[in-house]
Amino acid sequence: MSTPSGNRKVKVDRLGERLRTRGASLSPSLKAVADYIDENRRLVLSKSALDIAAETGTSDATVIRAIQALGFSGLRELKRTLSAHLGGVIPSVDKMSSTTEQLQRSVDTSIDFVRDGHLAGIEKITAPENRAAMAAAVELLRGAQGIGLFGIGASAILADYAARLLIRNGRHAYALNRTGIGLGEQLLAMRRGDVLIMMGQSSAHREGTAALEEARRLGVRMILLTGAAAPAFGKQADVIIRVPRGRSELVPLHGLVLMALEMLVIGLAAVEPERSTQSLERLHTLYEDIRKPPRG
């Protein structure tokens, strides 16, 4: 007889099972740690043993003993187990909760969080291997008939902005930043000879897959901007530019993605100054025409 779940794979709650079978044998301090972990599973993914100790009024050694008493080798294995059970992807609300919890309701701490994240990211984005990737990307763009910029969510805004910059500098550019059937309409703009700049992370969402499939059909080459260690679409990319966005369990910082896009736009303008100058001069003429009062 078939079960209601059919052949679906059911996720096993290993932490919950071990709490049920071993919880009664834990000392009060170990039980306090175990209960905290159970009640704050997503938050624990972003915490160290010292953080958990501070939350439970215990020591980091007690935290490790509690985790081992539940049958895990250590905090790393516990986090892997929790991540697998929760689905791996941390929702935005949990990322914001993890972030604001660390900021201690302080504006100064918030300023430091953003500043430090960007300063550390600037070091990485301007490292020699990334400079080489940027140079290779600019060479690809230099020979492109058109430039598509793919990004959804927060990256959709950046795709629009970068497309406008490229157009101002004399390039045929277009954003691919809608979802569902709207993206299908945008993909009709893609032509053979174009280059695709894709902003993506570790997940292979439907829109990214569809855009890449159309690019593959047309022989369009692809530049990937990503902060993921093992990015989706990485094997299909001609050039990968590493753009850190902060710790995965915290609110992502998008300023470095914007910086990478501006580096590409300005780098392309630098190797094609005549095209950029002519386009901006024409834009200035159009501005003057628009400002003229209507004829009577």
Short mmCIF file of C-alpha atoms in Angstrom, two decimals:
data_model
loop_
_atom_site.label_atom_id
_atom_site.label_comp_id
_atom_site.label_asym_id
_atom_site.label_seq_id
_atom_site.Cartn_x
_atom_site.Cartn_y
_atom_site.Cartn_z
CA MET A 1 0.00 0.00 0.00
CA SER A 2 1.36 3.41 -0.95
CA THR A 3 1.90 6.11 1.60
CA PRO A 4 0.54 9.68 1.24
CA SER A 5 4.07 10.95 0.69
CA GLY A 6 4.66 8.59 -2.22
CA ASN A 7 8.34 8.48 -3.11
CA ARG A 8 9.18 11.85 -1.62
CA LYS A 9 12.27 11.94 0.53
CA VAL A 10 11.35 12.88 4.11
CA LYS A 11 13.87 15.02 5.99
CA VAL A 12 14.87 13.48 9.31
CA ASP A 13 15.08 15.82 12.29
CA ARG A 14 18.22 14.33 13.84
CA LEU A 15 18.46 17.04 16.49
CA GLY A 16 14.84 16.53 17.55
CA GLU A 17 15.25 12.76 17.71
CA ARG A 18 18.37 13.00 19.85
CA LEU A 19 16.76 15.49 22.21
CA ARG A 20 13.86 13.08 22.72
CA THR A 21 16.11 10.10 23.41
CA ARG A 22 18.93 11.80 25.33
CA GLY A 23 17.43 14.98 26.76
CA ALA A 24 16.36 13.47 30.06
CA SER A 25 19.91 12.33 30.83
CA LEU A 26 21.47 15.78 30.36
CA SER A 27 22.56 17.89 33.31
CA PRO A 28 20.69 21.20 33.81
CA SER A 29 23.46 23.25 32.16
CA LEU A 30 23.76 20.88 29.19
CA LYS A 31 19.95 20.78 28.86
CA ALA A 32 19.84 24.59 28.82
CA VAL A 33 22.27 24.65 25.90
CA ALA A 34 20.42 21.88 24.04
CA ASP A 35 17.07 23.64 24.48
CA TYR A 36 18.52 26.95 23.25
CA ILE A 37 19.89 25.26 20.12
CA ASP A 38 16.54 23.54 19.49
CA GLU A 39 14.57 26.78 19.87
CA ASN A 40 16.97 28.93 17.81
CA ARG A 41 18.05 26.59 15.02
CA ARG A 42 18.56 29.15 12.26
CA LEU A 43 20.30 31.63 14.54
CA VAL A 44 22.70 28.91 15.70
CA LEU A 45 23.95 28.57 12.10
CA SER A 46 25.61 31.98 12.48
CA LYS A 47 26.91 31.60 16.03
CA SER A 48 30.15 30.39 17.58
CA ALA A 49 30.40 28.29 20.74
CA LEU A 50 31.24 31.49 22.63
CA ASP A 51 28.11 33.19 21.27
CA ILE A 52 25.90 30.30 22.38
CA ALA A 53 27.62 30.28 25.78
CA ALA A 54 26.86 33.98 26.24
CA GLU A 55 23.19 33.41 25.34
CA THR A 56 22.81 30.48 27.75
CA GLY A 57 24.92 31.75 30.65
CA THR A 58 27.36 28.86 30.33
CA SER A 59 30.90 28.39 28.99
CA ASP A 60 32.03 27.47 25.50
CA ALA A 61 33.31 24.16 26.92
CA THR A 62 29.80 23.44 28.23
CA VAL A 63 28.36 24.22 24.81
CA ILE A 64 30.70 21.73 23.15
CA ARG A 65 29.94 19.09 25.80
CA ALA A 66 26.20 19.57 25.24
CA ILE A 67 26.60 19.19 21.48
CA GLN A 68 28.69 16.04 21.93
CA ALA A 69 26.21 14.65 24.46
CA LEU A 70 23.61 14.86 21.68
CA GLY A 71 25.80 12.66 19.49
CA PHE A 72 27.49 15.28 17.29
CA SER A 73 31.25 15.45 16.94
CA GLY A 74 31.21 19.23 17.37
CA LEU A 75 29.57 22.50 16.40
CA ARG A 76 30.51 22.13 12.73
CA GLU A 77 28.68 18.80 12.36
CA LEU A 78 25.68 20.19 14.24
CA LYS A 79 25.50 23.15 11.85
CA ARG A 80 25.72 20.86 8.81
CA THR A 81 22.87 18.78 10.20
CA LEU A 82 20.72 21.84 10.95
CA SER A 83 21.43 23.37 7.54
CA ALA A 84 20.45 20.15 5.73
CA HIS A 85 17.21 19.87 7.71
CA LEU A 86 16.29 23.53 7.25
CA GLY A 87 16.97 23.42 3.52
CA GLY A 88 20.34 25.15 3.47
CA VAL A 89 19.02 28.53 2.29
CA ILE A 90 18.50 31.02 5.10
CA PRO A 91 15.47 33.29 4.52
CA SER A 92 15.90 37.06 4.50
CA VAL A 93 14.01 37.47 7.77
CA ASP A 94 16.47 35.14 9.53
CA LYS A 95 19.46 36.88 7.97
CA MET A 96 18.14 40.22 9.21
CA SER A 97 17.49 38.76 12.67
CA SER A 98 21.04 37.37 12.82
CA THR A 99 22.46 40.70 11.67
CA THR A 100 20.50 42.98 13.98
CA GLU A 101 21.18 40.70 16.93
CA GLN A 102 24.91 41.25 16.40
CA LEU A 103 24.51 45.01 16.03
CA GLN A 104 23.23 45.47 19.62
CA ARG A 105 20.68 48.15 18.68
CA SER A 106 23.50 50.59 17.96
CA VAL A 107 23.75 52.92 14.97
CA ASP A 108 27.54 53.12 15.39
CA THR A 109 27.82 49.33 15.31
CA SER A 110 25.64 49.28 12.19
CA ILE A 111 27.90 51.81 10.47
CA ASP A 112 30.95 49.73 11.37
CA PHE A 113 29.27 46.54 10.10
CA VAL A 114 28.70 48.04 6.63
CA ARG A 115 32.06 49.84 6.55
CA ASP A 116 34.08 46.80 7.60
CA GLY A 117 32.21 44.56 5.18
CA HIS A 118 32.97 46.84 2.26
CA LEU A 119 36.59 47.47 3.23
CA ALA A 120 37.26 43.74 3.46
CA GLY A 121 35.44 43.22 0.18
CA ILE A 122 37.43 45.89 -1.63
CA GLU A 123 40.63 44.02 -0.81
CA LYS A 124 39.22 40.87 -2.37
CA ILE A 125 37.60 42.46 -5.40
CA THR A 126 40.84 44.25 -6.34
CA ALA A 127 43.11 41.24 -5.76
CA PRO A 128 45.37 40.23 -8.70
CA GLU A 129 43.23 37.27 -9.80
CA ASN A 130 40.12 39.47 -9.90
CA ARG A 131 41.97 42.18 -11.84
CA ALA A 132 42.91 39.57 -14.43
CA ALA A 133 39.27 38.43 -14.60
CA MET A 134 38.11 42.04 -15.01
CA ALA A 135 40.56 42.56 -17.88
CA ALA A 136 39.34 39.37 -19.58
CA ALA A 137 35.73 40.46 -19.10
CA VAL A 138 36.37 43.87 -20.65
CA GLU A 139 37.93 42.17 -23.68
CA LEU A 140 34.79 40.06 -24.09
CA LEU A 141 32.57 43.13 -23.77
CA ARG A 142 34.70 45.06 -26.24
CA GLY A 143 33.79 42.62 -29.00
CA ALA A 144 30.12 42.32 -28.06
CA GLN A 145 27.29 43.42 -30.33
CA GLY A 146 25.07 43.93 -27.30
CA ILE A 147 25.33 43.45 -23.54
CA GLY A 148 22.65 41.79 -21.43
CA LEU A 149 22.66 42.17 -17.66
CA PHE A 150 20.89 39.48 -15.67
CA GLY A 151 19.84 39.98 -12.07
CA ILE A 152 16.69 39.44 -10.04
CA GLY A 153 15.73 40.55 -6.57
CA ALA A 154 18.02 43.34 -5.37
CA SER A 155 20.29 42.70 -8.36
CA ALA A 156 17.44 43.70 -10.69
CA ILE A 157 17.99 47.33 -9.74
CA LEU A 158 21.71 47.03 -10.39
CA ALA A 159 21.03 45.46 -13.80
CA ASP A 160 18.92 48.47 -14.79
CA TYR A 161 21.52 50.93 -13.55
CA ALA A 162 24.44 49.23 -15.31
CA ALA A 163 22.47 48.97 -18.56
CA ARG A 164 21.82 52.72 -18.46
CA LEU A 165 25.51 53.44 -17.88
CA LEU A 166 26.48 51.27 -20.84
CA ILE A 167 23.90 52.94 -23.09
CA ARG A 168 25.22 56.37 -22.11
CA ASN A 169 28.67 55.18 -23.15
CA GLY A 170 27.52 54.14 -26.61
CA ARG A 171 26.71 50.49 -26.05
CA HIS A 172 23.57 48.55 -26.90
CA ALA A 173 22.61 47.16 -23.48
CA TYR A 174 19.49 45.74 -21.87
CA ALA A 175 18.43 44.43 -18.48
CA LEU A 176 17.17 40.89 -17.91
CA ASN A 177 15.62 41.41 -14.51
CA ARG A 178 12.02 40.26 -14.52
CA THR A 179 10.58 36.98 -13.27
CA GLY A 180 8.17 34.55 -14.91
CA ILE A 181 6.84 35.34 -18.39
CA GLY A 182 8.19 38.89 -18.08
CA LEU A 183 11.72 37.54 -18.32
CA GLY A 184 10.74 35.60 -21.43
CA GLU A 185 9.77 38.87 -23.12
CA GLN A 186 13.09 40.43 -22.13
CA LEU A 187 15.07 37.47 -23.46
CA LEU A 188 13.73 38.20 -26.95
CA ALA A 189 16.22 41.10 -27.00
CA MET A 190 19.20 38.73 -26.84
CA ARG A 191 21.06 38.27 -30.12
CA ARG A 192 23.92 36.17 -31.38
CA GLY A 193 27.15 38.09 -30.78
CA ASP A 194 25.97 39.55 -27.45
CA VAL A 195 27.70 39.01 -24.10
CA LEU A 196 25.73 38.23 -20.93
CA ILE A 197 26.76 39.61 -17.53
CA MET A 198 25.07 37.43 -14.91
CA MET A 199 24.78 38.27 -11.23
CA GLY A 200 24.28 34.97 -9.41
CA GLN A 201 25.07 33.09 -6.25
CA SER A 202 24.93 29.41 -5.26
CA SER A 203 21.31 28.63 -6.16
CA ALA A 204 20.27 27.80 -9.74
CA HIS A 205 16.85 29.50 -9.92
CA ARG A 206 14.54 29.05 -12.90
CA GLU A 207 15.11 32.52 -14.31
CA GLY A 208 18.89 32.13 -14.33
CA THR A 209 18.61 28.71 -15.94
CA ALA A 210 16.28 30.06 -18.64
CA ALA A 211 18.56 33.02 -19.40
CA LEU A 212 21.60 30.79 -19.63
CA GLU A 213 19.79 28.29 -21.87
CA GLU A 214 18.88 31.07 -24.30
CA ALA A 215 22.45 32.36 -24.19
CA ARG A 216 23.72 28.87 -24.96
CA ARG A 217 21.29 28.52 -27.88
CA LEU A 218 22.57 31.76 -29.40
CA GLY A 219 26.24 31.18 -28.62
CA VAL A 220 26.27 34.16 -26.26
CA ARG A 221 29.27 34.20 -23.92
CA MET A 222 28.83 34.82 -20.22
CA ILE A 223 30.56 36.77 -17.44
CA LEU A 224 29.54 35.68 -13.93
CA LEU A 225 29.65 38.01 -10.93
CA THR A 226 29.36 35.93 -7.77
CA GLY A 227 30.36 35.70 -4.14
CA ALA A 228 29.63 31.98 -3.86
CA ALA A 229 32.49 29.52 -3.46
CA ALA A 230 30.64 27.03 -5.67
CA PRO A 231 28.35 29.22 -7.77
CA ALA A 232 25.51 27.99 -9.90
CA PHE A 233 26.38 28.38 -13.61
CA GLY A 234 30.08 28.59 -12.77
CA LYS A 235 30.95 25.81 -15.23
CA GLN A 236 29.18 27.67 -18.05
CA ALA A 237 30.93 31.02 -17.40
CA ASP A 238 33.69 32.27 -19.70
CA VAL A 239 34.90 34.62 -16.96
CA ILE A 240 34.16 34.55 -13.21
CA ILE A 241 34.59 37.72 -11.17
CA ARG A 242 34.53 37.11 -7.41
CA VAL A 243 32.40 39.69 -5.60
CA PRO A 244 32.10 39.09 -1.83
CA ARG A 245 28.79 40.02 -0.23
CA GLY A 246 29.54 39.35 3.43
CA ARG A 247 28.83 36.27 5.53
CA SER A 248 26.12 34.03 4.07
CA GLU A 249 24.03 33.96 7.25
CA LEU A 250 23.89 37.77 7.52
CA VAL A 251 22.23 40.47 5.43
CA PRO A 252 24.11 40.65 2.10
CA LEU A 253 25.89 43.85 1.06
CA HIS A 254 25.22 44.86 -2.54
CA GLY A 255 27.61 47.80 -2.77
CA LEU A 256 30.48 45.63 -3.98
CA VAL A 257 28.36 44.21 -6.81
CA LEU A 258 27.65 47.78 -7.89
CA MET A 259 31.37 48.53 -7.66
CA ALA A 260 32.22 45.55 -9.88
CA LEU A 261 29.69 46.65 -12.49
CA GLU A 262 31.06 50.19 -12.49
CA MET A 263 34.59 48.81 -12.87
CA LEU A 264 33.47 46.95 -15.98
CA VAL A 265 31.64 49.97 -17.43
CA ILE A 266 34.49 52.39 -16.81
CA GLY A 267 37.08 49.84 -17.92
CA LEU A 268 35.22 49.41 -21.20
CA ALA A 269 34.98 53.18 -21.65
CA ALA A 270 38.72 53.49 -20.97
CA VAL A 271 39.64 51.14 -23.83
CA GLU A 272 37.07 52.74 -26.17
CA PRO A 273 37.25 56.46 -25.32
CA GLU A 274 36.05 57.67 -28.74
CA ARG A 275 32.82 55.67 -28.55
CA SER A 276 32.04 56.94 -25.05
CA THR A 277 32.85 60.56 -25.94
CA GLN A 278 30.70 60.55 -29.07
CA SER A 279 27.78 58.99 -27.26
CA LEU A 280 27.93 61.43 -24.34
CA GLU A 281 28.19 64.38 -26.72
CA ARG A 282 25.08 63.13 -28.55
CA LEU A 283 23.33 62.69 -25.20
CA HIS A 284 24.17 66.29 -24.29
CA THR A 285 22.63 67.47 -27.60
CA LEU A 286 19.48 65.51 -26.87
CA TYR A 287 19.31 67.06 -23.40
CA GLU A 288 19.51 70.54 -24.93
CA ASP A 289 16.75 69.70 -27.39
CA ILE A 290 14.52 68.44 -24.60
CA ARG A 291 15.11 71.61 -22.54
CA LYS A 292 14.08 73.93 -25.40
CA PRO A 293 10.67 75.54 -24.85
CA PRO A 294 7.97 74.24 -27.22
CA ARG A 295 7.35 76.30 -30.34
CA GLY A 296 4.21 78.39 -30.33
#
